[in-house]
Amino acid sequence: MAIKTIGIVGAGQMGSGIAQVAATSHFHVIMSDISEALVERGKSNISTSLDRMVQKEKITPPQKRDIMDRIEGIVDMGEMKGADFIIEAATENEGLKLSIFKELDGICGKEIILSSNTSSLSITKIASATTRPEKVIGMHFMNPVPAMELVEIIKGLATSDETFRTTKGLAEKLGKTPVEANDFPGFISNRILIPMINEAIYTLFEGVGDADAIDTVMKLGMNHPMGPLALADLIGLDTVLAILNTLYQGLGDPKYRPCPLLKKYVDAGYLGRKTGRGFFSYEKT
Ligand SMILES: NC(=O)c1ccc[n+]([C@@H]2O[C@H](COP(=O)([O-])OP(=O)(O)OC[C@H]3O[C@@H](n4cnc5c(N)ncnc54)[C@H](O)[C@@H]3O)[C@@H](O)[C@H]2O)c1
């Protein structure tokens, strides 16, 4: 079946980024969130991002309009029935994702692939909430989606080869480079990245260096384009903590213990760029 319409659950930074890329690649997009206001915020973020592309003359104003016209915002999940492929990009919380997949399983036709953009959660477990585990797969985009080339693709225990091939083909149609990873907590990307970020937070917590020093060492000394604390702020500190908890519990190794300072920041509502404050402060947009 040809994929024409992509359903995206969650209009946060990842959901809106995936919607932008899908609509730019000429797919029709149905994007949901839990309120009209959040759907509108997602659309407005896409519009701002496309405006920057117009300014850089990468797209024309009519092209921007066409891209926006291909994105339909919804709150009623029942409307996902019109989608040919689902990408779930809601908050990183296992209980939430299990209930979303159970709901989608009841709404979408049996032939529809249900994929998750989860950063760390078990695809096998998410698939178990459905009656079609062979059609459930991980499709892990990177942030910011329009700029980052990689998509990790994760097969759960029951995911079929056909589901894998279709998902890989879709990633390529979206202009991305797919890489297969096995279904273990954090897959490849976050198994490596998130412990490094956690260690950077411990380095701050223990007073080895301040936030500027830590990020400068990693940028100038290790040639990273972005320091680990600024990257944590970009990912969202709530998401970083959720991924660490998945690594800690899923792998049962104390080396993944989340730094207490990270927990304190999340408790305070310092979630990084999305709230204007994390390890660094940001002008709210
Ligand atoms: N932030 C990153 O760098 C990054 C990178 C790759 C993958 N991810 C993953 O992508 C997913 C989303 O992360 P994000 O950074 O966009 O978070 P976010 O907080 O920006 O957005 C999450 C959105 O999901 C919405 N949501 C919650 N419950 C919902 C429901 N039942 N139906 C529809 N929408 C619902 C929230 O209202 C929110 O708008 C998570 O699984 C995360 O682990 C994040």
Coordinates of C-alpha atoms and ligand atoms in Angstrom, one line a residue:
M1 CA 0.0 0.0 0.0
A2 CA 1.4 3.4 -1.0
I3 CA 1.8 5.7 2.0
K4 CA 0.2 9.1 1.3
T5 CA -0.9 10.3 4.8
I6 CA 1.3 10.1 7.9
G7 CA -0.4 10.3 11.3
I8 CA 1.8 11.9 14.0
V9 CA 0.8 11.6 17.6
G10 CA 2.2 14.5 19.7
A11 CA 2.9 18.0 18.4
G12 CA 5.8 18.8 20.7
Q13 CA 9.3 19.5 19.4
M14 CA 9.8 16.1 17.8
G15 CA 6.2 15.6 16.5
S16 CA 6.2 19.0 14.9
G17 CA 9.7 18.5 13.5
I18 CA 8.6 15.1 12.0
A19 CA 5.4 16.7 10.6
Q20 CA 7.5 19.5 9.0
V21 CA 9.8 17.0 7.3
A22 CA 6.9 14.8 6.2
A23 CA 4.9 17.6 4.7
T24 CA 8.0 19.0 3.0
S25 CA 8.5 15.6 1.4
H26 CA 4.9 15.9 0.0
F27 CA 3.1 13.6 2.5
H28 CA -0.2 14.7 3.9
V29 CA 0.1 14.9 7.7
I30 CA -2.4 14.4 10.5
M31 CA -0.8 15.7 13.7
S32 CA -2.5 15.3 17.1
D33 CA -2.0 16.5 20.6
I34 CA -4.1 16.6 23.8
S35 CA -5.5 20.1 23.3
E36 CA -6.2 22.6 20.4
A37 CA -3.7 25.0 22.0
L38 CA -0.9 22.4 21.9
V39 CA -1.7 21.5 18.3
E40 CA -1.6 25.2 17.4
R41 CA 1.7 25.6 19.2
G42 CA 3.1 22.8 17.1
K43 CA 1.9 24.3 13.9
S44 CA 3.2 27.7 14.9
N45 CA 6.7 26.2 15.6
I46 CA 6.6 24.6 12.1
S47 CA 5.6 27.9 10.6
T48 CA 8.5 29.7 12.4
S49 CA 11.0 27.0 11.3
L50 CA 9.8 27.3 7.6
D51 CA 10.1 31.1 7.8
R52 CA 13.8 30.7 8.6
M53 CA 14.0 28.5 5.5
V54 CA 12.3 31.1 3.4
Q55 CA 14.7 33.7 4.7
K56 CA 17.7 31.5 3.7
E57 CA 16.0 31.1 0.3
K58 CA 15.8 27.3 0.7
I59 CA 12.1 27.4 0.0
T60 CA 9.8 30.0 -1.5
P61 CA 6.8 31.6 0.3
P62 CA 4.3 29.6 -1.9
Q63 CA 6.2 26.4 -1.0
K64 CA 5.9 27.3 2.6
R65 CA 2.1 27.7 2.2
D66 CA 1.8 24.4 0.4
I67 CA 3.7 22.6 3.2
M68 CA 1.5 24.2 5.9
D69 CA -1.6 23.3 3.9
R70 CA -0.6 19.6 4.0
I71 CA -0.6 19.6 7.8
E72 CA -3.9 18.9 9.5
G73 CA -4.1 19.4 13.3
I74 CA -6.5 17.2 15.3
V75 CA -7.4 16.5 18.9
D76 CA -9.7 13.6 18.4
M77 CA -7.5 10.5 17.9
G78 CA -10.3 8.8 16.0
E79 CA -9.3 10.9 13.0
M80 CA -6.0 8.9 12.8
K81 CA -8.2 6.4 10.9
G82 CA -7.3 8.4 7.8
A83 CA -3.5 7.7 8.2
D84 CA -1.5 5.1 6.2
F85 CA 1.4 5.1 8.6
I86 CA 1.6 6.2 12.3
I87 CA 4.6 7.9 14.0
E88 CA 4.0 8.3 17.7
A89 CA 6.0 11.2 19.3
A90 CA 4.2 11.8 22.6
T91 CA 5.9 12.4 26.0
E92 CA 8.5 9.7 27.0
N93 CA 6.4 7.7 29.4
E94 CA 5.8 4.0 29.1
G95 CA 2.3 4.0 30.6
L96 CA 1.2 6.8 28.2
K97 CA 2.7 5.1 25.2
L98 CA 1.1 1.7 26.0
S99 CA -2.3 3.4 26.2
I100 CA -1.8 5.4 23.0
F101 CA -0.8 2.2 21.1
K102 CA -3.8 0.3 22.5
E103 CA -6.0 3.1 21.3
L104 CA -4.4 3.4 17.9
D105 CA -4.7 -0.4 17.5
G106 CA -8.5 0.0 17.8
I107 CA -8.6 3.0 15.4
C108 CA -6.2 2.2 12.6
G109 CA -6.8 -0.5 9.9
K110 CA -5.0 -3.8 10.6
E111 CA -2.6 -3.2 7.7
I112 CA -1.3 0.0 9.2
I113 CA 2.2 0.2 10.7
L114 CA 2.4 1.8 14.1
S115 CA 5.8 3.3 14.8
S116 CA 7.2 5.0 17.9
N117 CA 9.8 7.8 18.1
T118 CA 10.6 6.7 21.7
S119 CA 14.2 7.5 22.8
S120 CA 14.6 4.5 25.0
L121 CA 11.5 2.4 25.7
S122 CA 11.1 -1.2 24.7
I123 CA 9.5 -1.6 21.3
T124 CA 8.6 -5.2 22.2
K125 CA 6.7 -3.9 25.3
I126 CA 4.9 -1.2 23.3
A127 CA 4.0 -3.7 20.6
S128 CA 2.5 -6.0 23.3
A129 CA -0.2 -3.3 23.9
T130 CA -1.5 -4.0 20.4
T131 CA -3.0 -7.0 18.5
R132 CA -0.4 -6.4 15.6
P133 CA 3.1 -6.7 17.2
E134 CA 4.5 -7.6 13.8
K135 CA 3.5 -4.1 12.6
V136 CA 5.0 -2.2 15.5
I137 CA 8.5 -0.7 15.1
G138 CA 10.8 2.0 16.5
M139 CA 11.4 5.0 14.2
H140 CA 13.8 7.2 16.3
F141 CA 14.4 10.6 14.7
M142 CA 17.0 13.0 16.1
N143 CA 16.4 16.6 17.3
P144 CA 16.0 19.0 15.5
V145 CA 14.4 16.7 12.9
P146 CA 14.7 18.9 9.9
A147 CA 18.4 19.2 10.4
M148 CA 19.5 15.8 11.5
E149 CA 20.1 13.0 9.0
L150 CA 19.8 9.9 11.2
V151 CA 16.8 7.8 11.9
E152 CA 17.4 4.7 14.1
I153 CA 15.1 1.9 13.2
I154 CA 14.3 -0.7 15.9
K155 CA 12.6 -4.0 15.5
G156 CA 10.7 -5.4 18.4
L157 CA 10.8 -9.2 19.0
A158 CA 7.8 -9.8 16.7
T159 CA 8.4 -7.0 14.1
S160 CA 8.2 -8.5 10.6
D161 CA 10.9 -8.0 7.9
E162 CA 8.2 -6.4 5.8
T163 CA 7.4 -3.8 8.5
F164 CA 11.1 -3.1 8.7
R165 CA 11.5 -2.6 4.9
T166 CA 8.5 -0.3 4.7
T167 CA 9.7 1.8 7.6
K168 CA 13.3 2.0 6.2
G169 CA 11.9 3.0 2.8
L170 CA 9.8 5.7 4.4
A171 CA 12.8 7.1 6.3
E172 CA 14.6 7.3 3.0
K173 CA 11.7 9.1 1.4
L174 CA 11.9 11.6 4.2
G175 CA 15.5 12.3 3.2
K176 CA 17.0 10.5 6.2
T177 CA 19.6 7.8 6.6
P178 CA 18.2 4.8 8.5
V179 CA 20.4 2.7 10.8
E180 CA 19.1 -0.5 12.4
A181 CA 19.5 -0.9 16.1
N182 CA 18.5 -3.8 18.4
D183 CA 15.7 -3.4 21.0
F184 CA 17.7 -2.7 24.1
P185 CA 17.1 0.3 26.5
G186 CA 18.3 3.5 24.7
F187 CA 19.1 1.6 21.5
I188 CA 22.5 2.7 20.1
S189 CA 22.2 6.5 20.2
N190 CA 21.0 7.1 23.7
R191 CA 22.9 4.1 25.2
I192 CA 26.0 6.2 24.4
L193 CA 24.9 9.8 24.5
I194 CA 22.8 9.9 27.7
P195 CA 25.4 8.4 30.1
M196 CA 27.8 11.1 28.7
I197 CA 25.3 13.8 29.4
N198 CA 24.6 12.4 32.9
E199 CA 28.4 12.4 33.6
A200 CA 28.6 16.0 32.5
I201 CA 25.8 16.8 35.0
Y202 CA 27.7 15.0 37.8
T203 CA 30.8 17.0 36.8
L204 CA 28.7 20.2 37.4
F205 CA 27.1 18.8 40.6
E206 CA 30.5 17.9 42.1
G207 CA 31.9 21.3 41.2
V208 CA 34.6 20.0 38.8
G209 CA 33.7 22.9 36.5
D210 CA 30.8 25.3 35.8
A211 CA 28.4 24.8 33.0
D212 CA 30.3 27.0 30.6
A213 CA 33.6 25.3 31.4
I214 CA 32.1 21.8 30.9
D215 CA 30.6 22.6 27.5
T216 CA 33.6 24.5 26.3
V217 CA 35.9 21.6 27.2
M218 CA 33.7 19.2 25.1
K219 CA 33.4 21.6 22.2
L220 CA 37.0 22.8 21.9
G221 CA 38.7 19.8 23.3
M222 CA 36.6 17.0 21.9
N223 CA 35.3 18.7 18.8
H224 CA 31.7 18.2 19.7
P225 CA 29.5 20.8 17.8
M226 CA 27.5 21.4 21.0
G227 CA 28.4 20.9 24.7
P228 CA 26.6 18.1 26.6
L229 CA 24.7 20.5 28.9
A230 CA 23.4 22.6 26.1
L231 CA 22.4 19.4 24.3
A232 CA 20.6 18.3 27.4
D233 CA 18.7 21.6 27.4
L234 CA 17.8 21.0 23.7
I235 CA 16.6 17.5 24.3
G236 CA 14.6 18.5 27.4
L237 CA 15.7 17.6 30.9
D238 CA 12.5 15.7 31.6
T239 CA 13.2 13.5 28.5
V240 CA 16.9 13.1 29.6
L241 CA 15.7 11.9 33.0
A242 CA 13.1 9.6 31.6
I243 CA 15.7 8.0 29.3
L244 CA 18.2 7.6 32.2
N245 CA 15.5 5.9 34.3
T246 CA 14.9 3.5 31.4
L247 CA 18.6 2.7 31.1
Y248 CA 19.0 2.4 34.9
Q249 CA 15.9 0.1 35.4
G250 CA 16.2 -1.7 32.1
L251 CA 19.9 -2.6 32.3
G252 CA 20.0 -2.8 36.1
D253 CA 23.4 -1.2 36.3
P254 CA 24.2 1.6 38.8
K255 CA 26.4 3.4 36.3
Y256 CA 23.1 4.8 34.8
R257 CA 21.9 6.3 38.0
P258 CA 20.5 9.8 37.2
C259 CA 22.4 12.6 38.8
P260 CA 20.4 14.2 41.7
L261 CA 20.9 17.6 40.2
L262 CA 19.1 16.5 37.1
K263 CA 16.1 15.3 39.2
K264 CA 16.1 18.6 41.1
Y265 CA 16.0 20.7 37.9
V266 CA 13.1 18.6 36.6
D267 CA 11.3 19.0 39.9
A268 CA 11.8 22.8 39.6
G269 CA 10.3 22.8 36.1
Y270 CA 13.7 23.7 34.6
L271 CA 13.3 21.6 31.5
G272 CA 15.7 23.3 29.2
R273 CA 14.9 25.3 26.1
K274 CA 11.2 24.4 26.1
T275 CA 10.7 26.2 29.4
G276 CA 13.4 28.9 28.9
R277 CA 15.6 27.6 31.6
G278 CA 17.8 24.5 32.1
F279 CA 21.5 24.5 32.7
F280 CA 21.5 27.7 30.7
S281 CA 18.9 30.4 30.3
Y282 CA 17.0 31.1 27.0
E283 CA 14.9 33.9 25.7
K284 CA 11.4 32.4 25.4
T285 CA 10.2 32.4 21.8
Ligands
LIG1 N1 13.7 15.8 22.6 C1 14.6 15.1 21.9 O1 15.7 15.4 21.6 C2 14.1 13.7 21.4 C3 14.8 13.1 20.3 C4 14.4 11.9 19.8 C5 13.2 11.3 20.3 N2 12.5 11.9 21.3 C6 11.3 11.3 21.8 O2 10.2 11.9 21.1 C7 9.1 11.9 22.0 C8 8.5 13.3 22.2 O3 9.6 14.1 22.7 P1 9.5 15.7 22.6 O4 10.9 16.1 22.9 O5 8.8 16.1 21.4 O6 8.6 16.1 23.9 P2 7.7 17.4 24.1 O7 7.5 17.5 25.5 O8 8.2 18.5 23.3 O9 6.3 16.9 23.3 C9 5.5 15.8 23.7 C10 4.1 16.2 23.3 O10 3.3 15.0 23.4 C11 2.0 15.4 23.8 N3 1.2 14.4 24.3 C12 1.2 13.8 25.6 N4 0.2 12.9 25.6 C13 -0.4 12.8 24.4 C14 -1.4 12.0 23.8 N5 -2.1 11.1 24.6 N6 -1.8 12.2 22.5 C15 -1.1 13.2 21.8 N7 -0.1 13.9 22.3 C16 0.3 13.7 23.5 C17 2.3 16.5 24.8 O11 1.2 17.3 25.1 C18 3.5 17.3 24.1 O12 3.0 18.3 23.3 C19 9.5 11.2 23.3 O13 9.2 9.8 23.2 C20 11.0 11.4 23.3 O14 11.7 10.5 24.0 C21 12.9 13.1 21.8

